[in-house]
Amino acid sequence: MAINQTTRTERPSLAVELAGIRLRNPVMPASGTFGYGEEYAPFLDLEEIGAIVTKGLSLKPKAGNPTPRIAETISGMLNAIGLQNVGIDAFRKHKVPFLRTVNTPVIVNFFGNTLEEYGAVAEQLAEIPEIAGAELNISCPNVKQGGIVFGTDPKAAGEVVSLVRRKFSRPLIVKLTPNVTDITVIAKVVEEAGADAITCINTLTGMSIDIRTRKPRLANRTGGLSGPAIRPIAVRMVHQVVQAVSIPVIGVGGIVRPMDALEFLIAGARAVQVGTANFVDPTAMLTITQGIEEFCVEEGIDDINQVIGSLRY
Ligand SMILES: Cc1cc2nc3c(=O)[nH]c(=O)nc-3n(C[C@H](O)[C@H](O)[C@H](O)COP(=O)(O)O)c2cc1C
């Protein structure tokens, strides 16, 4: 080999920085589709994903909605789990010891039924040093109180984010609902109230009916639609939010293939979350990450940050 001939053996860097959290790559699970992390340990190396995002936590354990609470449709999955979770005490006692052993940032998704409860959970999360950041869910369509009530009203959204901001000083990510007329209104309020990043989007409210029984297929009647059907909506909303705010955005909604994740990154998302696809293939995030890397190699890109926001018109 000639002395000055170089061989390109360096792999592209996939590392991104998200509101002060350094991720080895931009791919992480979407809350509610990855348990508390440990459930997926038999299927994939948790140290190969960008972050672990846990199921939404509340102050007290929650049983969720009556069943049936999942319905598959030809154009996506409807769920009305109703934020079933172990509660913050059990999380600390039974889930954190495992998470502590994994060298991957942990982002805890959480919610409250009232403003006060959001504050109380944030206070308790602040006492858990193993948490890299918190994802505040103001967007669940399947609970009567809390969740979406805060996410669709700009005033309520501002109040809850300000309160949580005062109680939790580490990176605070706020997860928005697509069930609004103009998502940028809420995005701007949330940024002003002190959010460090935005996750965009949660599920879209939908309904499915069994034509023989003539009953809704979900006991809750309506549920949140997720999966590939919602991706173009999510990409559009990420694009809008990226233009509207200066804090980083995490893109989520219908990501199954590497090219899906790349769409969000090109639209300006700093990272992406994979949800429903984990149920079909628990290793989906690894395949997606590998495909992103291959795309970079093919395009002669040595750093994923060159892809982020590279949308051309
Ligand atoms: C079964 C299920 C449970 C979910 N639970 C939560 C949750 O606890 N907190 C939350 O913020 N989002 C929750 N979500 C929404 C997802 O995190 C994600 O925003 C949505 O499913 C869209 O992504 P996807 O199309 O890749 O699934 C849940 C979604 C599903 C399908």
Coordinates of C-alpha atoms and ligand atoms in Angstrom, one line a residue:
M1 CA 0.0 0.0 0.0
A2 CA 1.3 3.4 -0.9
I3 CA 2.4 5.4 2.2
N4 CA 0.0 8.2 1.7
Q5 CA -3.0 6.0 0.8
T6 CA -5.6 6.1 3.5
T7 CA -8.2 3.5 4.1
R8 CA -11.6 4.6 5.4
T9 CA -12.0 2.4 8.5
E10 CA -13.5 4.9 10.8
R11 CA -17.2 4.4 11.6
P12 CA -19.4 7.4 11.4
S13 CA -20.1 9.0 14.8
L14 CA -23.7 8.5 15.8
A15 CA -23.4 10.3 19.1
V16 CA -25.8 13.2 19.8
E17 CA -26.3 15.6 22.7
L18 CA -29.8 16.1 23.9
A19 CA -30.4 18.8 26.5
G20 CA -27.1 18.0 28.2
I21 CA -27.6 14.2 27.9
R22 CA -25.0 12.5 25.7
L23 CA -26.4 9.6 23.7
R24 CA -24.2 7.1 21.9
N25 CA -26.8 7.1 19.1
P26 CA -30.1 8.9 18.6
V27 CA -32.3 5.8 18.9
M28 CA -34.3 5.1 22.0
P29 CA -37.6 3.4 22.9
A30 CA -40.9 5.3 23.2
S31 CA -42.4 5.3 26.6
G32 CA -44.9 2.5 27.3
T33 CA -43.5 0.1 24.7
F34 CA -40.3 -0.9 26.6
G35 CA -41.5 -1.6 30.1
Y36 CA -38.8 -0.4 32.6
G37 CA -36.0 -1.6 30.4
E38 CA -35.3 -4.9 32.2
E39 CA -38.1 -6.7 30.3
Y40 CA -36.2 -6.2 27.0
A41 CA -32.7 -7.2 28.4
P42 CA -33.1 -10.8 27.1
F43 CA -33.7 -9.6 23.6
L44 CA -31.2 -6.8 23.1
D45 CA -28.1 -5.3 24.6
L46 CA -29.4 -2.2 26.5
E47 CA -25.9 -0.7 26.1
E48 CA -26.4 -0.4 22.3
I49 CA -29.4 1.9 22.4
G50 CA -29.2 5.7 22.9
A51 CA -31.3 5.8 26.1
I52 CA -33.8 3.8 28.1
V53 CA -37.2 5.5 28.3
T54 CA -39.5 3.9 30.9
K55 CA -43.2 3.5 31.1
G56 CA -45.1 6.5 32.5
L57 CA -44.8 6.7 36.3
S58 CA -47.3 8.2 38.7
L59 CA -47.2 8.9 42.4
K60 CA -49.2 5.8 43.3
P61 CA -49.5 2.5 41.4
K62 CA -52.2 2.5 38.7
A63 CA -54.1 -0.5 37.3
G64 CA -55.0 1.2 34.1
N65 CA -58.3 0.9 32.1
P66 CA -60.5 -2.2 31.9
T67 CA -59.8 -4.7 29.0
P68 CA -59.9 -5.0 26.1
R69 CA -57.5 -2.2 25.9
I70 CA -55.5 -3.0 22.7
A71 CA -57.1 -3.4 19.3
E72 CA -55.1 -4.0 16.1
T73 CA -56.5 -2.3 13.0
I74 CA -55.3 -2.6 9.4
S75 CA -53.8 0.9 9.7
G76 CA -52.2 0.8 13.1
M77 CA -52.6 -0.2 16.8
L78 CA -55.1 1.3 19.1
N79 CA -54.4 1.3 22.8
A80 CA -56.2 2.5 25.9
I81 CA -53.9 1.1 28.6
G82 CA -54.7 4.1 30.8
L83 CA -51.1 4.5 32.1
Q84 CA -50.9 1.4 34.2
N85 CA -47.7 1.5 36.2
V86 CA -46.0 0.4 39.4
G87 CA -45.9 3.8 41.0
I88 CA -42.8 5.7 42.0
D89 CA -42.0 3.8 45.2
A90 CA -41.9 0.4 43.5
F91 CA -39.9 2.0 40.7
R92 CA -37.3 3.1 43.1
K93 CA -37.2 -0.2 45.0
H94 CA -37.5 -2.7 42.3
K95 CA -36.6 -1.1 38.9
V96 CA -33.8 1.3 39.7
P97 CA -31.4 -1.4 41.1
F98 CA -31.3 -3.0 37.7
L99 CA -31.2 0.3 35.7
R100 CA -28.2 1.3 37.8
T101 CA -26.2 -1.6 36.3
V102 CA -26.7 -0.5 32.7
N103 CA -24.4 2.1 31.2
T104 CA -27.1 3.9 29.2
P105 CA -28.9 7.1 30.2
V106 CA -32.3 6.5 31.8
I107 CA -35.2 8.9 30.9
V108 CA -38.2 8.5 33.2
N109 CA -41.6 9.3 31.6
F110 CA -44.1 10.5 34.2
F111 CA -47.5 12.1 34.7
G112 CA -50.0 13.2 37.4
N113 CA -53.7 13.4 37.8
T114 CA -53.5 16.9 39.1
L115 CA -51.1 19.7 39.0
E116 CA -50.0 19.0 42.5
E117 CA -49.4 15.3 41.7
Y118 CA -47.2 16.3 38.7
G119 CA -45.2 18.4 41.2
A120 CA -45.0 15.6 43.7
V121 CA -43.7 13.1 41.2
A122 CA -41.1 15.5 39.9
E123 CA -39.9 16.1 43.5
Q124 CA -39.4 12.4 44.0
L125 CA -37.7 11.9 40.7
A126 CA -35.2 14.6 41.7
E127 CA -34.2 12.4 44.5
I128 CA -33.2 9.5 42.2
P129 CA -29.6 10.2 41.1
E130 CA -29.7 7.3 38.5
I131 CA -32.1 9.3 36.3
A132 CA -30.5 11.3 33.5
G133 CA -33.6 13.1 32.6
A134 CA -37.4 13.1 32.9
E135 CA -40.0 13.1 30.2
L136 CA -43.2 14.9 31.3
N137 CA -46.2 13.3 29.6
I138 CA -49.0 15.9 29.1
S139 CA -50.3 14.0 26.2
C140 CA -52.0 10.7 27.1
P141 CA -55.4 10.5 25.4
N142 CA -56.6 7.5 27.5
V143 CA -57.0 9.0 31.0
K144 CA -59.8 11.3 32.0
Q145 CA -57.7 13.5 34.4
G146 CA -54.2 14.6 33.8
G147 CA -52.4 13.7 30.6
I148 CA -54.1 15.3 27.6
V149 CA -56.0 17.8 29.6
F150 CA -52.7 19.6 30.3
G151 CA -51.4 19.0 26.8
T152 CA -54.2 20.6 24.9
D153 CA -54.6 23.8 26.9
P154 CA -51.7 26.3 26.5
K155 CA -52.3 27.8 30.0
A156 CA -52.4 24.5 31.7
A157 CA -49.4 23.3 29.8
G158 CA -47.4 26.3 30.8
E159 CA -48.4 25.9 34.5
V160 CA -47.5 22.2 34.8
V161 CA -44.1 22.7 33.0
S162 CA -43.2 25.7 35.2
L163 CA -44.1 23.8 38.3
V164 CA -42.2 20.7 37.3
R165 CA -39.2 22.8 36.2
R166 CA -38.9 24.3 39.7
K167 CA -38.8 20.8 41.3
F168 CA -36.6 19.0 38.8
S169 CA -33.3 20.6 37.7
R170 CA -32.0 17.9 35.5
P171 CA -32.9 17.7 31.7
L172 CA -36.7 18.0 31.4
I173 CA -38.3 16.8 28.2
V174 CA -42.0 17.5 27.6
K175 CA -44.0 15.1 25.4
L176 CA -46.7 16.7 23.3
T177 CA -50.0 15.5 21.9
P178 CA -50.9 15.7 18.2
N179 CA -54.6 16.0 19.2
V180 CA -54.5 19.8 18.9
T181 CA -55.2 22.2 16.0
D182 CA -51.7 23.9 16.1
I183 CA -49.0 22.0 17.9
T184 CA -46.6 24.9 17.7
V185 CA -48.7 27.0 20.1
I186 CA -48.2 24.4 22.9
A187 CA -44.5 23.8 21.9
K188 CA -43.7 27.5 22.3
V189 CA -45.5 27.7 25.7
V190 CA -43.6 24.6 26.9
E191 CA -40.3 26.1 25.8
E192 CA -41.0 29.4 27.6
A193 CA -42.0 27.5 30.8
G194 CA -38.5 26.0 30.9
A195 CA -38.5 22.7 29.0
D196 CA -35.1 21.6 27.8
A197 CA -36.5 19.4 25.0
I198 CA -39.7 18.3 23.4
T199 CA -40.9 14.8 22.4
C200 CA -43.3 14.9 19.4
I201 CA -45.7 13.0 19.2
N202 CA -47.9 10.9 21.4
T203 CA -50.7 8.8 19.9
L204 CA -53.7 10.2 17.9
T205 CA -57.1 9.5 19.3
G206 CA -59.0 6.9 17.3
M207 CA -61.8 4.4 17.5
S208 CA -62.6 1.0 16.1
I209 CA -66.0 -0.9 16.1
D210 CA -66.8 -4.6 15.9
I211 CA -69.5 -4.6 13.2
R212 CA -71.1 -7.8 14.5
T213 CA -71.4 -6.9 18.1
R214 CA -71.7 -3.2 17.1
K215 CA -69.6 -2.4 20.1
P216 CA -66.4 -0.4 20.3
R217 CA -63.4 -2.8 20.2
L218 CA -61.9 -1.0 23.2
A219 CA -63.6 -1.0 26.6
N220 CA -62.6 2.7 26.9
R221 CA -64.4 3.2 23.5
T222 CA -61.5 5.3 22.1
G223 CA -57.8 4.8 22.2
G224 CA -54.5 6.1 20.9
L225 CA -53.5 5.2 17.4
S226 CA -49.8 4.3 16.9
G227 CA -47.6 2.7 14.3
P228 CA -46.7 3.5 10.6
A229 CA -50.1 5.1 9.9
I230 CA -49.2 8.1 12.0
R231 CA -45.7 8.6 10.7
P232 CA -46.4 11.3 8.1
I233 CA -48.4 13.2 10.6
A234 CA -45.6 12.9 13.2
V235 CA -42.9 14.0 10.6
R236 CA -45.0 17.0 9.7
M237 CA -45.4 18.0 13.3
V238 CA -41.8 17.5 14.1
H239 CA -41.0 19.7 11.1
Q240 CA -43.3 22.4 12.4
V241 CA -42.1 22.2 16.0
V242 CA -38.4 22.4 14.9
Q243 CA -39.2 25.6 13.1
A244 CA -41.1 27.1 16.1
V245 CA -38.7 26.4 19.0
S246 CA -34.9 26.4 19.6
I247 CA -34.8 23.5 22.1
P248 CA -34.1 20.0 20.7
V249 CA -36.9 17.8 19.5
I250 CA -37.2 14.0 19.8
G251 CA -39.2 12.6 16.9
V252 CA -41.6 9.7 17.5
G253 CA -44.5 8.1 15.6
G254 CA -44.5 5.0 13.3
I255 CA -40.8 4.4 13.0
V256 CA -40.1 0.9 11.9
R257 CA -37.3 1.1 9.4
P258 CA -34.0 3.0 9.3
M259 CA -35.3 5.3 6.6
D260 CA -38.3 6.2 8.9
A261 CA -35.9 7.4 11.6
L262 CA -33.8 9.3 9.0
E263 CA -36.9 11.2 7.9
F264 CA -37.3 12.6 11.4
L265 CA -33.6 13.4 11.7
I266 CA -33.5 15.2 8.4
A267 CA -36.7 17.1 9.5
G268 CA -34.6 18.3 12.4
A269 CA -35.2 15.8 15.2
R270 CA -32.1 15.5 17.4
A271 CA -33.1 11.9 18.4
V272 CA -35.9 9.5 17.7
Q273 CA -38.1 7.1 19.7
V274 CA -39.3 3.7 18.5
G275 CA -42.6 2.5 20.0
T276 CA -45.0 0.0 18.4
A277 CA -42.3 -1.5 16.3
N278 CA -40.7 -2.9 19.5
F279 CA -43.8 -5.2 19.9
V280 CA -43.3 -6.6 16.4
D281 CA -39.5 -7.0 16.7
P282 CA -37.8 -6.3 20.0
T283 CA -34.5 -5.8 18.2
A284 CA -36.0 -3.1 15.9
M285 CA -33.9 -0.3 17.5
L286 CA -30.7 -2.1 16.7
T287 CA -31.6 -2.7 13.1
I288 CA -32.7 1.0 12.8
T289 CA -29.4 2.2 14.3
Q290 CA -27.4 -0.1 12.0
G291 CA -29.3 1.2 9.0
I292 CA -28.6 4.8 10.0
E293 CA -24.9 4.1 10.2
E294 CA -25.0 2.4 6.8
F295 CA -26.8 5.5 5.3
C296 CA -24.0 7.7 6.7
V297 CA -21.4 5.5 5.1
E298 CA -23.2 5.5 1.8
E299 CA -23.6 9.3 1.9
G300 CA -20.0 9.9 2.9
I301 CA -21.1 11.4 6.2
D302 CA -18.9 11.0 9.2
D303 CA -21.1 12.5 11.9
I304 CA -24.9 12.0 12.3
N305 CA -25.2 15.7 13.4
Q306 CA -24.6 16.6 9.7
V307 CA -27.9 14.7 8.9
I308 CA -30.0 16.4 11.6
G309 CA -32.0 19.3 10.1
S310 CA -30.5 18.8 6.7
L311 CA -33.9 19.1 5.0
R312 CA -33.7 20.7 1.5
Y313 CA -36.7 22.4 -0.1
Ligands
LIG1 C1 -49.1 0.3 24.5 C2 -48.6 1.8 24.5 C3 -48.4 2.4 25.7 C4 -47.9 3.7 25.8 N1 -47.7 4.3 27.0 C5 -47.2 5.6 27.0 C6 -46.8 6.2 28.3 O1 -46.9 5.6 29.4 N2 -46.4 7.5 28.3 C7 -46.2 8.2 27.1 O2 -45.8 9.3 27.1 N3 -46.5 7.6 25.9 C8 -47.0 6.3 25.8 N4 -47.3 5.8 24.6 C9 -47.0 6.5 23.4 C10 -45.7 6.1 22.7 O3 -44.6 6.4 23.6 C11 -45.5 6.8 21.4 O4 -45.6 8.2 21.6 C12 -46.6 6.5 20.3 O5 -46.9 5.1 20.4 C13 -46.2 6.8 18.9 O6 -45.0 6.0 18.5 P1 -45.1 4.6 17.7 O7 -46.0 4.9 16.5 O8 -43.7 4.4 17.3 O9 -45.7 3.6 18.6 C14 -47.7 4.4 24.6 C15 -47.9 3.8 23.3 C16 -48.4 2.5 23.3 C17 -48.6 1.8 22.0

